[in-house]
PDB file of C-alpha atoms in Angstrom:
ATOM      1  CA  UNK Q   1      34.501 -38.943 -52.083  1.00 50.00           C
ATOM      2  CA  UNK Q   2      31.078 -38.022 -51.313  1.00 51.00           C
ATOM      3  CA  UNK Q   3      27.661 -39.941 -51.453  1.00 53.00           C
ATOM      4  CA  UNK Q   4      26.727 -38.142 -54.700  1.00 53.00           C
ATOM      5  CA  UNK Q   5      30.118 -38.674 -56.666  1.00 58.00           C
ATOM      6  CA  UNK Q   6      30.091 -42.571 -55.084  1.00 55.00           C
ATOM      7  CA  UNK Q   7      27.160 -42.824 -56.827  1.00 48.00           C
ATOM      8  CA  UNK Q   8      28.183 -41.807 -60.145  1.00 50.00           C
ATOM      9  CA  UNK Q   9      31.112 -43.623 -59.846  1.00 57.00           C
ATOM     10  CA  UNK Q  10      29.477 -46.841 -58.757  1.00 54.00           C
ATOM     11  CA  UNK Q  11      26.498 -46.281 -61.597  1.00 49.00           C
ATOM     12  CA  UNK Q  12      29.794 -46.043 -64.155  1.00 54.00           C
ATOM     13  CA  UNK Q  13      31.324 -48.960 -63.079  1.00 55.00           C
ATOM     14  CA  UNK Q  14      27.596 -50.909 -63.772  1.00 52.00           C
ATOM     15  CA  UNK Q  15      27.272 -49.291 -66.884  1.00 48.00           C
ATOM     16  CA  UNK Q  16      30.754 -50.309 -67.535  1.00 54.00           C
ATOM     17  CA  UNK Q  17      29.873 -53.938 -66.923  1.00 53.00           C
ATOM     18  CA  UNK Q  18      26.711 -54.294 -67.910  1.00 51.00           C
ATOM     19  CA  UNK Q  19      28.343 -53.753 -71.056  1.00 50.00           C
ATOM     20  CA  UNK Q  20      31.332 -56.333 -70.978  1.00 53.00           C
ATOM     21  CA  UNK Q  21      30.362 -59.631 -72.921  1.00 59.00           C
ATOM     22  CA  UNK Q  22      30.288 -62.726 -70.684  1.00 64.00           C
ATOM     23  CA  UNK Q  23      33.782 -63.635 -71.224  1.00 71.00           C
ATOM     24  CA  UNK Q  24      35.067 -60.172 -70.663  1.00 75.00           C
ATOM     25  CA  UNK Q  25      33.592 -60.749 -67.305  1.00 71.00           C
ATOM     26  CA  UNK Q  26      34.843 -64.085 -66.274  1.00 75.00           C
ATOM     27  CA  UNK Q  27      38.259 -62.884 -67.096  1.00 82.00           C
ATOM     28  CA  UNK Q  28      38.150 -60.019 -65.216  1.00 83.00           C
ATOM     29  CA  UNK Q  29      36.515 -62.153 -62.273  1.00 80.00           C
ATOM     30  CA  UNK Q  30      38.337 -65.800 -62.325  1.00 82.00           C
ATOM     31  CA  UNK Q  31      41.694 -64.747 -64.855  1.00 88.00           C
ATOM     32  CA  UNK Q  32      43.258 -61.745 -64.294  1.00 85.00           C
ATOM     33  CA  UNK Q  33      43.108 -61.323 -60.480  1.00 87.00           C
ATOM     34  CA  UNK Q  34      45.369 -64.691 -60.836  1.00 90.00           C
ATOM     35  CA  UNK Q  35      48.350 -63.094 -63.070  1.00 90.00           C
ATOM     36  CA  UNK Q  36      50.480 -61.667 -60.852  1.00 96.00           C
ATOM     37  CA  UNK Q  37      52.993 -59.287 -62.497  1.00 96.00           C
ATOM     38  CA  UNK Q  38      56.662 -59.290 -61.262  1.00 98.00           C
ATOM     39  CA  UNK Q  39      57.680 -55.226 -61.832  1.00 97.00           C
ATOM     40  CA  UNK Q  40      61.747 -55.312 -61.819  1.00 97.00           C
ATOM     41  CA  UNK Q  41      62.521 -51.578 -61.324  1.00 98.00           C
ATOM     42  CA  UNK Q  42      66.128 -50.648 -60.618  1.00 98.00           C
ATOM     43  CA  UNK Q  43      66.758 -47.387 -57.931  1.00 98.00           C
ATOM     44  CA  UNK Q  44      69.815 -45.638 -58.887  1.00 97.00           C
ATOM     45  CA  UNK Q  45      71.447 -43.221 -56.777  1.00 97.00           C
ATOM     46  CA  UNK Q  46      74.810 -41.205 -55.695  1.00 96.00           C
ATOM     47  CA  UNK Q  47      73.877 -41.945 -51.845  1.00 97.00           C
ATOM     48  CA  UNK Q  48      74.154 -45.293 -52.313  1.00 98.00           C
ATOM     49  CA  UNK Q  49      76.903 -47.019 -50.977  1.00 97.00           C
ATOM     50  CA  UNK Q  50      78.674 -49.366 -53.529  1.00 97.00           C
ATOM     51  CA  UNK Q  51      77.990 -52.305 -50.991  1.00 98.00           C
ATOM     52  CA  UNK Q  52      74.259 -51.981 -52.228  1.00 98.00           C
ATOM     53  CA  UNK Q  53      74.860 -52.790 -55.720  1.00 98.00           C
ATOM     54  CA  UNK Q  54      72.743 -55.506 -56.548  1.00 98.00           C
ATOM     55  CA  UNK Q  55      70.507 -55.441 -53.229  1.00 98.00           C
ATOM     56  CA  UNK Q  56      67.512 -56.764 -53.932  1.00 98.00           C
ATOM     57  CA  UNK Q  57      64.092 -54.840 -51.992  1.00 98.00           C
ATOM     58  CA  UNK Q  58      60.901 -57.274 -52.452  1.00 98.00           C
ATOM     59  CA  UNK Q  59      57.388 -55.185 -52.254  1.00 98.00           C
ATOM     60  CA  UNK Q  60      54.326 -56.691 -51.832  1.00 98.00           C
ATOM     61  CA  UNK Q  61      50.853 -54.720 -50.972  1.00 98.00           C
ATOM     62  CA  UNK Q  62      47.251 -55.519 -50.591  1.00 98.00           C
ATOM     63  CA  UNK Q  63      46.701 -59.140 -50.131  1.00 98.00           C
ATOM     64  CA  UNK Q  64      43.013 -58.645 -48.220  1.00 97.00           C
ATOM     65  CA  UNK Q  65      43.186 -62.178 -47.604  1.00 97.00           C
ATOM     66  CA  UNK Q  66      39.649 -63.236 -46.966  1.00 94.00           C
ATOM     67  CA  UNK Q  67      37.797 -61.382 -49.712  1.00 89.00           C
ATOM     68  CA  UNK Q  68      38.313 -63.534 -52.974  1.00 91.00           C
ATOM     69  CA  UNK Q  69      41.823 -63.965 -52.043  1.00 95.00           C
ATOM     70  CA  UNK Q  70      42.747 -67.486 -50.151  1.00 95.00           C
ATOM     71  CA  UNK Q  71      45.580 -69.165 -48.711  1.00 97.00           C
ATOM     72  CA  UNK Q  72      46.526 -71.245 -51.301  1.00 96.00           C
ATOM     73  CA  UNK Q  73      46.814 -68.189 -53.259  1.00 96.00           C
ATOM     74  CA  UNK Q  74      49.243 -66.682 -50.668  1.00 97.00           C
ATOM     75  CA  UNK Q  75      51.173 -69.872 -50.210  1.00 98.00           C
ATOM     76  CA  UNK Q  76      51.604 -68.990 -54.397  1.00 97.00           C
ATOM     77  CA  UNK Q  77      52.878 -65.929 -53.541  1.00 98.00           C
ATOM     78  CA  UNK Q  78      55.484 -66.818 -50.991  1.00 98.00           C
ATOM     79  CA  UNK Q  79      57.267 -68.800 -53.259  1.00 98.00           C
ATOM     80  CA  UNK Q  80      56.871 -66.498 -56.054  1.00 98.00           C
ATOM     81  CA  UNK Q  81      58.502 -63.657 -53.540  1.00 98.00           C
ATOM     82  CA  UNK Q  82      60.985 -66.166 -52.281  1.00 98.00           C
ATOM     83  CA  UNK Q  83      61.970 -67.004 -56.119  1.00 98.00           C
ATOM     84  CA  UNK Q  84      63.658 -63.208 -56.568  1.00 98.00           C
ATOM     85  CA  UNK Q  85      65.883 -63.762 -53.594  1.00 98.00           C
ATOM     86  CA  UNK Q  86      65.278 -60.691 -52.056  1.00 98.00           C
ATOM     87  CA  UNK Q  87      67.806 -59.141 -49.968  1.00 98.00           C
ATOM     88  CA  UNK Q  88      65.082 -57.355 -47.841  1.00 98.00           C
ATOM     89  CA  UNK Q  89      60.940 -57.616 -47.801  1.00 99.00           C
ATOM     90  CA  UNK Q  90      58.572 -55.260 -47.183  1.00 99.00           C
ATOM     91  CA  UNK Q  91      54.690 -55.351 -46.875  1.00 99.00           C
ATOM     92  CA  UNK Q  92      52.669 -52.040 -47.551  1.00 98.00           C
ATOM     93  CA  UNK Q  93      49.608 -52.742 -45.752  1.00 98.00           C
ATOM     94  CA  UNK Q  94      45.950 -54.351 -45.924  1.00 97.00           C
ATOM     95  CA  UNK Q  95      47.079 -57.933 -45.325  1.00 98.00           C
ATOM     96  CA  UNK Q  96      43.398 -59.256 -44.431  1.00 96.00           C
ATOM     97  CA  UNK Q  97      40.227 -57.721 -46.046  1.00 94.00           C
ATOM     98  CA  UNK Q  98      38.652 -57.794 -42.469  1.00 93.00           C
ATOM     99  CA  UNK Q  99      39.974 -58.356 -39.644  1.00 93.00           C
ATOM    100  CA  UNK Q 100      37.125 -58.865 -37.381  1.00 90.00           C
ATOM    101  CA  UNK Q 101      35.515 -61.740 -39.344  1.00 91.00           C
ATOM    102  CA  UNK Q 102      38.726 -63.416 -40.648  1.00 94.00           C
ATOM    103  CA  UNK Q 103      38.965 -66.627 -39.853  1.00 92.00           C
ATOM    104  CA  UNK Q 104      42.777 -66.372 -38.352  1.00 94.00           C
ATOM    105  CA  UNK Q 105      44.839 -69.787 -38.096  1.00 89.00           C
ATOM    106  CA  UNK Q 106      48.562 -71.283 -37.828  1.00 95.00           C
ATOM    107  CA  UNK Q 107      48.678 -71.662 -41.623  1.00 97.00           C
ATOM    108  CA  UNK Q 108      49.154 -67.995 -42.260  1.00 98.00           C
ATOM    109  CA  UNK Q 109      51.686 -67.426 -39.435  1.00 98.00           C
ATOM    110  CA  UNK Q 110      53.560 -70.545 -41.261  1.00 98.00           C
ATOM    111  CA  UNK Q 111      53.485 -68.998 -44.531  1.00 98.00           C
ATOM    112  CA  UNK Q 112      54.751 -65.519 -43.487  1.00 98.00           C
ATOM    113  CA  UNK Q 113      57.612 -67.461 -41.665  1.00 98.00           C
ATOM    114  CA  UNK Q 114      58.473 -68.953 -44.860  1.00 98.00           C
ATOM    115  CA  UNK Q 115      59.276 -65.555 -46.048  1.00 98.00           C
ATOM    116  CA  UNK Q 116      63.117 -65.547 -46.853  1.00 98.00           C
ATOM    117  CA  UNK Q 117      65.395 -62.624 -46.418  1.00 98.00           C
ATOM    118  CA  UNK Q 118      68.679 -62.099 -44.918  1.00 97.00           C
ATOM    119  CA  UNK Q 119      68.581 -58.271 -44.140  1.00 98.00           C
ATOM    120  CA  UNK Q 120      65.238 -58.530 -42.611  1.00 98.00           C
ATOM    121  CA  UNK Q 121      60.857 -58.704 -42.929  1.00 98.00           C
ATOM    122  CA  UNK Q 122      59.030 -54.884 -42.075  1.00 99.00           C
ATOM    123  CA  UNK Q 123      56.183 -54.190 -42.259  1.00 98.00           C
ATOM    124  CA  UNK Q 124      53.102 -50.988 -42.177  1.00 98.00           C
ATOM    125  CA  UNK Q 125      49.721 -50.632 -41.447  1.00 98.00           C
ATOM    126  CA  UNK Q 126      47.332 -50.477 -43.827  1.00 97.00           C
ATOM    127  CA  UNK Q 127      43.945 -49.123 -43.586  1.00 96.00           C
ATOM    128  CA  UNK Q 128      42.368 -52.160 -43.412  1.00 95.00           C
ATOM    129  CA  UNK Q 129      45.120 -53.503 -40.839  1.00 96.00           C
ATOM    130  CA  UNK Q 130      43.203 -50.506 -38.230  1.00 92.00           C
ATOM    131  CA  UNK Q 131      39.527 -51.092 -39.662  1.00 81.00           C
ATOM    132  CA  UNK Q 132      37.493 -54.155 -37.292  1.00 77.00           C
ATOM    133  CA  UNK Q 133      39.356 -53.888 -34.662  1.00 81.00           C
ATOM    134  CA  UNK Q 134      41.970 -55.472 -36.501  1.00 87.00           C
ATOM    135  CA  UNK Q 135      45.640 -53.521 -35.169  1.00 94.00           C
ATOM    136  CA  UNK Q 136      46.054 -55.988 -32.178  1.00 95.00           C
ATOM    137  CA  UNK Q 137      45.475 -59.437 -34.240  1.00 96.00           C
ATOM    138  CA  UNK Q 138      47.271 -58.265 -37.644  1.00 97.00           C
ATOM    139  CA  UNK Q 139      50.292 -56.806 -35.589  1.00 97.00           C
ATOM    140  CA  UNK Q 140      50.346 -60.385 -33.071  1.00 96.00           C
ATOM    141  CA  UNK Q 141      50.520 -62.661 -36.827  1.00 97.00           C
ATOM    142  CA  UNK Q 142      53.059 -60.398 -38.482  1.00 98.00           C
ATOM    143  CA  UNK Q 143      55.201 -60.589 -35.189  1.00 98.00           C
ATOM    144  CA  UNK Q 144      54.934 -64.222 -35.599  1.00 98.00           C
ATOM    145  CA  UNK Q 145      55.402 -64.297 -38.577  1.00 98.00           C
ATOM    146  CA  UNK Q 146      58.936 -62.482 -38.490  1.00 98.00           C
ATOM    147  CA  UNK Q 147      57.750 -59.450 -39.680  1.00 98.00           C
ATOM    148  CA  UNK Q 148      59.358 -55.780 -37.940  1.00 98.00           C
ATOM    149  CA  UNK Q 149      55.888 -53.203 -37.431  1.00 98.00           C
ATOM    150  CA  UNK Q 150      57.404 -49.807 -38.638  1.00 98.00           C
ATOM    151  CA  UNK Q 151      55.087 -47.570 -37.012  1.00 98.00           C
ATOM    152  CA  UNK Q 152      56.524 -43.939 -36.880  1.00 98.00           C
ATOM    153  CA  UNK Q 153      59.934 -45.732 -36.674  1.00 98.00           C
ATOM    154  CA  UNK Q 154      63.039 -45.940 -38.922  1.00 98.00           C
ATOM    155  CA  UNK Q 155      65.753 -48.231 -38.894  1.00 98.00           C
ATOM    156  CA  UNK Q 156      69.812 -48.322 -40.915  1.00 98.00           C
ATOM    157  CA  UNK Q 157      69.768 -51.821 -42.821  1.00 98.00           C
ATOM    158  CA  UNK Q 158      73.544 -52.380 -43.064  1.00 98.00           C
ATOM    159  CA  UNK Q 159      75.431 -54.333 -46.468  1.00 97.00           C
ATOM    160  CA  UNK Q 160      79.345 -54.785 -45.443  1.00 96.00           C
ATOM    161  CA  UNK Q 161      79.444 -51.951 -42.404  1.00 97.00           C
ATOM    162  CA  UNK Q 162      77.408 -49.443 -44.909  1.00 98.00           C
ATOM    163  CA  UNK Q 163      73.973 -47.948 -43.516  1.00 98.00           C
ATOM    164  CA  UNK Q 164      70.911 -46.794 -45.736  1.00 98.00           C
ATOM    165  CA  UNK Q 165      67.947 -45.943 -43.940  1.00 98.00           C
ATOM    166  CA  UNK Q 166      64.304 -47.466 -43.655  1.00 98.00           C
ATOM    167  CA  UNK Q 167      61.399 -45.952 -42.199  1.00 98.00           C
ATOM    168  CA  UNK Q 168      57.776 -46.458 -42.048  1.00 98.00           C
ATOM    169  CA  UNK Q 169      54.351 -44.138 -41.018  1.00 98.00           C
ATOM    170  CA  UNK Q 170      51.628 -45.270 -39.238  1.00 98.00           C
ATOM    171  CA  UNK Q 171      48.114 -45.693 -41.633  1.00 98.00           C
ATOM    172  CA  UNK Q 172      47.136 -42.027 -42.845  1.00 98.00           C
ATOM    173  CA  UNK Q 173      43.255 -43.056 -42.661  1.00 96.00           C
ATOM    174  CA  UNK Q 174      43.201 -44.571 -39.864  1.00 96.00           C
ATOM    175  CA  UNK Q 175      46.359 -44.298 -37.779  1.00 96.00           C
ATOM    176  CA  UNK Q 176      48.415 -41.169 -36.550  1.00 97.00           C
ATOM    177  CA  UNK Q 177      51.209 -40.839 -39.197  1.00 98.00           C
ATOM    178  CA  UNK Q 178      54.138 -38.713 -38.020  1.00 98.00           C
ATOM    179  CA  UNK Q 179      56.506 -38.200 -40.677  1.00 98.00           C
ATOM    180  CA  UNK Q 180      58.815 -35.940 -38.545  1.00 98.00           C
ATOM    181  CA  UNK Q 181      58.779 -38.193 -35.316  1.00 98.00           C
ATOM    182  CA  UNK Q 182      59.440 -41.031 -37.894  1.00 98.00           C
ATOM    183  CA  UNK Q 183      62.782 -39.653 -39.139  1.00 98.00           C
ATOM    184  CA  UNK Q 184      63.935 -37.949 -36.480  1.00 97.00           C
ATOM    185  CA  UNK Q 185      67.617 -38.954 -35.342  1.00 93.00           C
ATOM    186  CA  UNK Q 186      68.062 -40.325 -38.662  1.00 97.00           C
ATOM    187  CA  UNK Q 187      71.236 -39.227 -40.630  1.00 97.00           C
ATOM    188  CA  UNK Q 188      69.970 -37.072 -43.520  1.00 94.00           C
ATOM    189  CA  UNK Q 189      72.829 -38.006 -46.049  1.00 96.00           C
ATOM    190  CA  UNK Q 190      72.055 -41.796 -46.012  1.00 98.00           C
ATOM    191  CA  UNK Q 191      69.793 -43.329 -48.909  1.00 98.00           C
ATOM    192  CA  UNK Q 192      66.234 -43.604 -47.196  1.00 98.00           C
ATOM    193  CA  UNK Q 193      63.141 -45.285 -47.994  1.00 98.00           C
ATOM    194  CA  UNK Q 194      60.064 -44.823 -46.953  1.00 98.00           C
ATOM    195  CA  UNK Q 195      57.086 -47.275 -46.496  1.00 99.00           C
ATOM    196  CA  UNK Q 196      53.317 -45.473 -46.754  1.00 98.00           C
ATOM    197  CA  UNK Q 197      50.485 -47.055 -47.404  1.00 98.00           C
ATOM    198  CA  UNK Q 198      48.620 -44.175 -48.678  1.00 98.00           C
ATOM    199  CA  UNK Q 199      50.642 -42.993 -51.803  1.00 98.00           C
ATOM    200  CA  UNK Q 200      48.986 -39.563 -52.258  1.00 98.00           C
ATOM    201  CA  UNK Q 201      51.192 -38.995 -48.741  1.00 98.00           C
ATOM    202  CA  UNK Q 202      53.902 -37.780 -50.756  1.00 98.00           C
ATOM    203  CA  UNK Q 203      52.779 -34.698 -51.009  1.00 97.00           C
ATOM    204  CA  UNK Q 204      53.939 -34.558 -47.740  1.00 98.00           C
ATOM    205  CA  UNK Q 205      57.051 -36.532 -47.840  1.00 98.00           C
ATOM    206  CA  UNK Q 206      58.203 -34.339 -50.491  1.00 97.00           C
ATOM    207  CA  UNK Q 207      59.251 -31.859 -48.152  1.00 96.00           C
ATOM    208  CA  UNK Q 208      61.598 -34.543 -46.432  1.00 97.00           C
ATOM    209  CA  UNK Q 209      64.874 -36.313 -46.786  1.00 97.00           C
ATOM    210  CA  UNK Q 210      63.681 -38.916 -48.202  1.00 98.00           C
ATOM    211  CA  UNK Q 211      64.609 -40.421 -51.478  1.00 98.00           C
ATOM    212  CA  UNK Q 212      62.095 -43.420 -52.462  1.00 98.00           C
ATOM    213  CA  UNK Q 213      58.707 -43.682 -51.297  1.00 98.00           C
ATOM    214  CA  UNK Q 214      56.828 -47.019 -51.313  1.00 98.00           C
ATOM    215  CA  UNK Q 215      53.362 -47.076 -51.508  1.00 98.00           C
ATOM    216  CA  UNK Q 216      49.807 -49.746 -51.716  1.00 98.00           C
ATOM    217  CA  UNK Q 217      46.324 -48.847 -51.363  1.00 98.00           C
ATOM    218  CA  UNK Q 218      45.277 -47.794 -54.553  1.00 97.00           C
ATOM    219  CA  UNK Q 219      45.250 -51.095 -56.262  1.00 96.00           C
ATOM    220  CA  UNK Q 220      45.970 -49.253 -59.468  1.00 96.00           C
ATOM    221  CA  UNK Q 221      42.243 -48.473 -60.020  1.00 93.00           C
ATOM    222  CA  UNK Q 222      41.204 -52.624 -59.798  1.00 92.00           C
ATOM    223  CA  UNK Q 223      39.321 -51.912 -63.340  1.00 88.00           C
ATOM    224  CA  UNK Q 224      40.096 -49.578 -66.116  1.00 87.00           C
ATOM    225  CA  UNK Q 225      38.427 -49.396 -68.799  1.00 80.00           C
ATOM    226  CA  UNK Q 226      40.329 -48.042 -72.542  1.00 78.00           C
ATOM    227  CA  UNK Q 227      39.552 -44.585 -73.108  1.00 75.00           C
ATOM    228  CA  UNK Q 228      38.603 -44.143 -69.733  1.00 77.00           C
ATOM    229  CA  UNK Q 229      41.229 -45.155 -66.849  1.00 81.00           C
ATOM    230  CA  UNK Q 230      40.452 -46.111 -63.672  1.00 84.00           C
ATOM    231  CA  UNK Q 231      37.047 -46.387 -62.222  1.00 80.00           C
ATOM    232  CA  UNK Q 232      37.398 -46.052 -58.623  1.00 84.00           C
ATOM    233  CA  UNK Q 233      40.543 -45.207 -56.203  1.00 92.00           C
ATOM    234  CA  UNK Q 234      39.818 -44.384 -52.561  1.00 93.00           C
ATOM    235  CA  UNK Q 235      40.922 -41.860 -50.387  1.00 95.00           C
ATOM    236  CA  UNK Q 236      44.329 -40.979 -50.628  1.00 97.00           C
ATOM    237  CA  UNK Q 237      44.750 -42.551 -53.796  1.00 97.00           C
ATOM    238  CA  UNK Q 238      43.334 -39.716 -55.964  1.00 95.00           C
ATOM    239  CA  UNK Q 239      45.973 -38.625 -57.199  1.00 96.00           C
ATOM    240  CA  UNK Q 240      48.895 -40.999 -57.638  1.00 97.00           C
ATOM    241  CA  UNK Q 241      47.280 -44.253 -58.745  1.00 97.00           C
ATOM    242  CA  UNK Q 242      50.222 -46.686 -60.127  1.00 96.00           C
ATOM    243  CA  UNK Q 243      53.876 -46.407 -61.121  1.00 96.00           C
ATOM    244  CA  UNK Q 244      56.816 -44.146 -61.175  1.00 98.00           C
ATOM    245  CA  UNK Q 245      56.101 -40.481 -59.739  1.00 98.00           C
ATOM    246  CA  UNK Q 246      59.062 -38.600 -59.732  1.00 97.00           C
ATOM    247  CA  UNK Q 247      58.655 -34.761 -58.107  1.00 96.00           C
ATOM    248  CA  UNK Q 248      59.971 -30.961 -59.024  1.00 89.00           C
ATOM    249  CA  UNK Q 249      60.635 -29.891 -55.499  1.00 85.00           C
ATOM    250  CA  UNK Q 250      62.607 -32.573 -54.509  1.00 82.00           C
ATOM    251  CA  UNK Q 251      64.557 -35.595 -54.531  1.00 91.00           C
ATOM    252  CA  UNK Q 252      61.356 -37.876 -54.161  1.00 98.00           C
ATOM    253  CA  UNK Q 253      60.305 -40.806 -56.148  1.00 98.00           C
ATOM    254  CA  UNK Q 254      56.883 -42.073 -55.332  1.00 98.00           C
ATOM    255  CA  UNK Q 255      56.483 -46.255 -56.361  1.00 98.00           C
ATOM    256  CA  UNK Q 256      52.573 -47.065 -56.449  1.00 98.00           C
ATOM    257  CA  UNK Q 257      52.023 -50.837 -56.248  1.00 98.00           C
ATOM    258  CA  UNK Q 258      48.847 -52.237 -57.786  1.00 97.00           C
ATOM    259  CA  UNK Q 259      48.738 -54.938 -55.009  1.00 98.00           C
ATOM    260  CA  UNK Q 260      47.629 -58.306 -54.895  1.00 98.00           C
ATOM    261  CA  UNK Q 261      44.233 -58.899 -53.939  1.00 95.00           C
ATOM    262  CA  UNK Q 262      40.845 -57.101 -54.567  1.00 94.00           C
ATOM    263  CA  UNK Q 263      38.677 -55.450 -52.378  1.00 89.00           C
ATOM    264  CA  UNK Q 264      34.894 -54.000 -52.781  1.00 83.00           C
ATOM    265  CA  UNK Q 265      34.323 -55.454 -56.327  1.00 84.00           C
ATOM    266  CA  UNK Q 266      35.929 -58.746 -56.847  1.00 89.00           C
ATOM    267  CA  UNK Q 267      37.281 -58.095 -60.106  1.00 89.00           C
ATOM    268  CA  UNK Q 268      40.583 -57.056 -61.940  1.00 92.00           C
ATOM    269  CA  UNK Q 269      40.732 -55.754 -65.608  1.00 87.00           C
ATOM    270  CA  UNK Q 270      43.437 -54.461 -67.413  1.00 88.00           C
ATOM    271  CA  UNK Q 271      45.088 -53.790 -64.069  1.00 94.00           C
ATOM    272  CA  UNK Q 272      47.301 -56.686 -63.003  1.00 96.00           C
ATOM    273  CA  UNK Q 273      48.327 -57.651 -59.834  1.00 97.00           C
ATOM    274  CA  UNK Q 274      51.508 -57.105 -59.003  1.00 98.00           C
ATOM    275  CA  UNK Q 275      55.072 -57.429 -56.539  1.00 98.00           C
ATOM    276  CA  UNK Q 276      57.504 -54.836 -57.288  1.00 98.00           C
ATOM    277  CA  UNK Q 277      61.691 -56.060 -57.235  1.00 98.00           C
ATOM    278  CA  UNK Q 278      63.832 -53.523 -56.766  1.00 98.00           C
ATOM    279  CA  UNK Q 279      67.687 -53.346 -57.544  1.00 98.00           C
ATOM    280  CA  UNK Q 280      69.587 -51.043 -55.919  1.00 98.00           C
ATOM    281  CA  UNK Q 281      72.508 -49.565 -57.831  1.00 98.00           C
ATOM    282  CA  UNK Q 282      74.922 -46.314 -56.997  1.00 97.00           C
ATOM    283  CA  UNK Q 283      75.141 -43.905 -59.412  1.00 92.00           C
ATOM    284  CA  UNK Q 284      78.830 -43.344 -61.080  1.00 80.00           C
TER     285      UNK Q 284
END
């Protein structure tokens, strides 16, 4: 986005809030960043093996701990995530707001070990896992935390001797992504899933074998306003802001999380935060 469409944008939002009454605001401030939205969404598909029925995937996105998002909120979300029994987690990205002024400690490596899931923890980079110097620090905790860095890498998650396929890129804003690196030596008739941060990637995915493409960043706008939509999504989250995005030329389907925390504006309205379950099922 450039400086003169930023500007609009960021005039809209004021105009937009200038304009909420004073309860309108302390919802969207102190309520709805709190109401975190379990999205059950079931993937159905003939490459599935049958030992998959019923596997539970966990997704969470976008915590930016440190920027009106605290610990105790996270320890909150652990046992929320740990509640769905998940089969298998995976993080999307952006798990501190900045990484250069966050004030890292044990209690956050503890928390991510209390993470529960018997086929395994992986995880991405998110743009704001590269911004302040943050790679080194972000990948260390998530390591200790028993989390698997997917960077350009795949890997079969097995159920009863029966492989699907996960894989995850490397940051699109600030990392190298390498989609064809990522997959190769993979077999192209397993189920595969892909972890992105960036969801308007799948334009480029598309061409791939890849079936399911999990994505953050976008925080499904933050604020929307009726009759309007979103205010603000940044780069690379223009064009696919939430949901379901299923594709013409290809198997695809594109999941856009809304995330957790907040970042720029501290605020949430009529956009929920959110963990996406999904149940995998093979299709008769």
């Amino acid at each position: 986005m450039n400086r003169r469409a930023f500007l609009k944008k960021l005039f809209g939002s004021f105009l937009a809030f200038a304009g909420l009454s004073g309860g309108t605001y302390y919802y969207a401030r102190d309520i709805e960043p709190s109401l975190l939205n379990v999205q059950q969404e079931t993937l159905v598909s003939g490459k599935l093996p049958k030992t998959f029925n019923g596997f539970k995937i966990v997704q969470f996105s976008d915590t930016h701990l440190g920027y009106h998002y605290s610990i105790d909120q996270f320890a909150e979300l652990v046992d929320t995530i740990n509640h769905q029994k998940p089969d298998l987690i995976l993080f999307t990205g952006d798990l501190v707001d900045r990484p250069d002024t966050y004030d890292w400690g044990d209690d956050l490596v503890i928390l991510l070990q209390k993470l529960k899931a018997a086929k395994g923890k992986y995880w991405i980079y998110g743009n704001h896992d590269h911004g302040g110097y943050g790679s080194d620090i972000v990948k260390k905790v998530m390591n200790q935390g028993g989390f698997t860095l997917l960077k350009n890498d795949s890997t079969e998650i097995i159920s009863r001797n029966k492989p699907i396929v996960l894989a995850g890129i490397d940051d699109v804003m600030l990392g190298k992504p390498d989609l064809e690196r990522t997959l190769a030596g993979t077999d192209q008739t397993l189920f595969t899933v892909l972890m992105a941060h960036e969801p308007d990637y799948a334009d480029n995915t598309v061409h791939f074998p890849v079936d399911v493409q999990l994505s953050g960043h976008s925080h499904g706008g933050q604020v929307r306003i009726p009759f309007f939509g979103h205010l603000y999504t940044p780069l690379y989250a223009r064009k696919y802001v939430d949901g379901k995005h299923n594709f013409e030329n290809g198997p695809l389907t594109l999941y856009v999380s809304r995330g957790i925390g907040t970042t720029r504006l501290p605020y949430r309205f009529l956009c929920k935060p959110e963990i996406q379950v999904y149940t995998l099922q093979q299709q008769n």
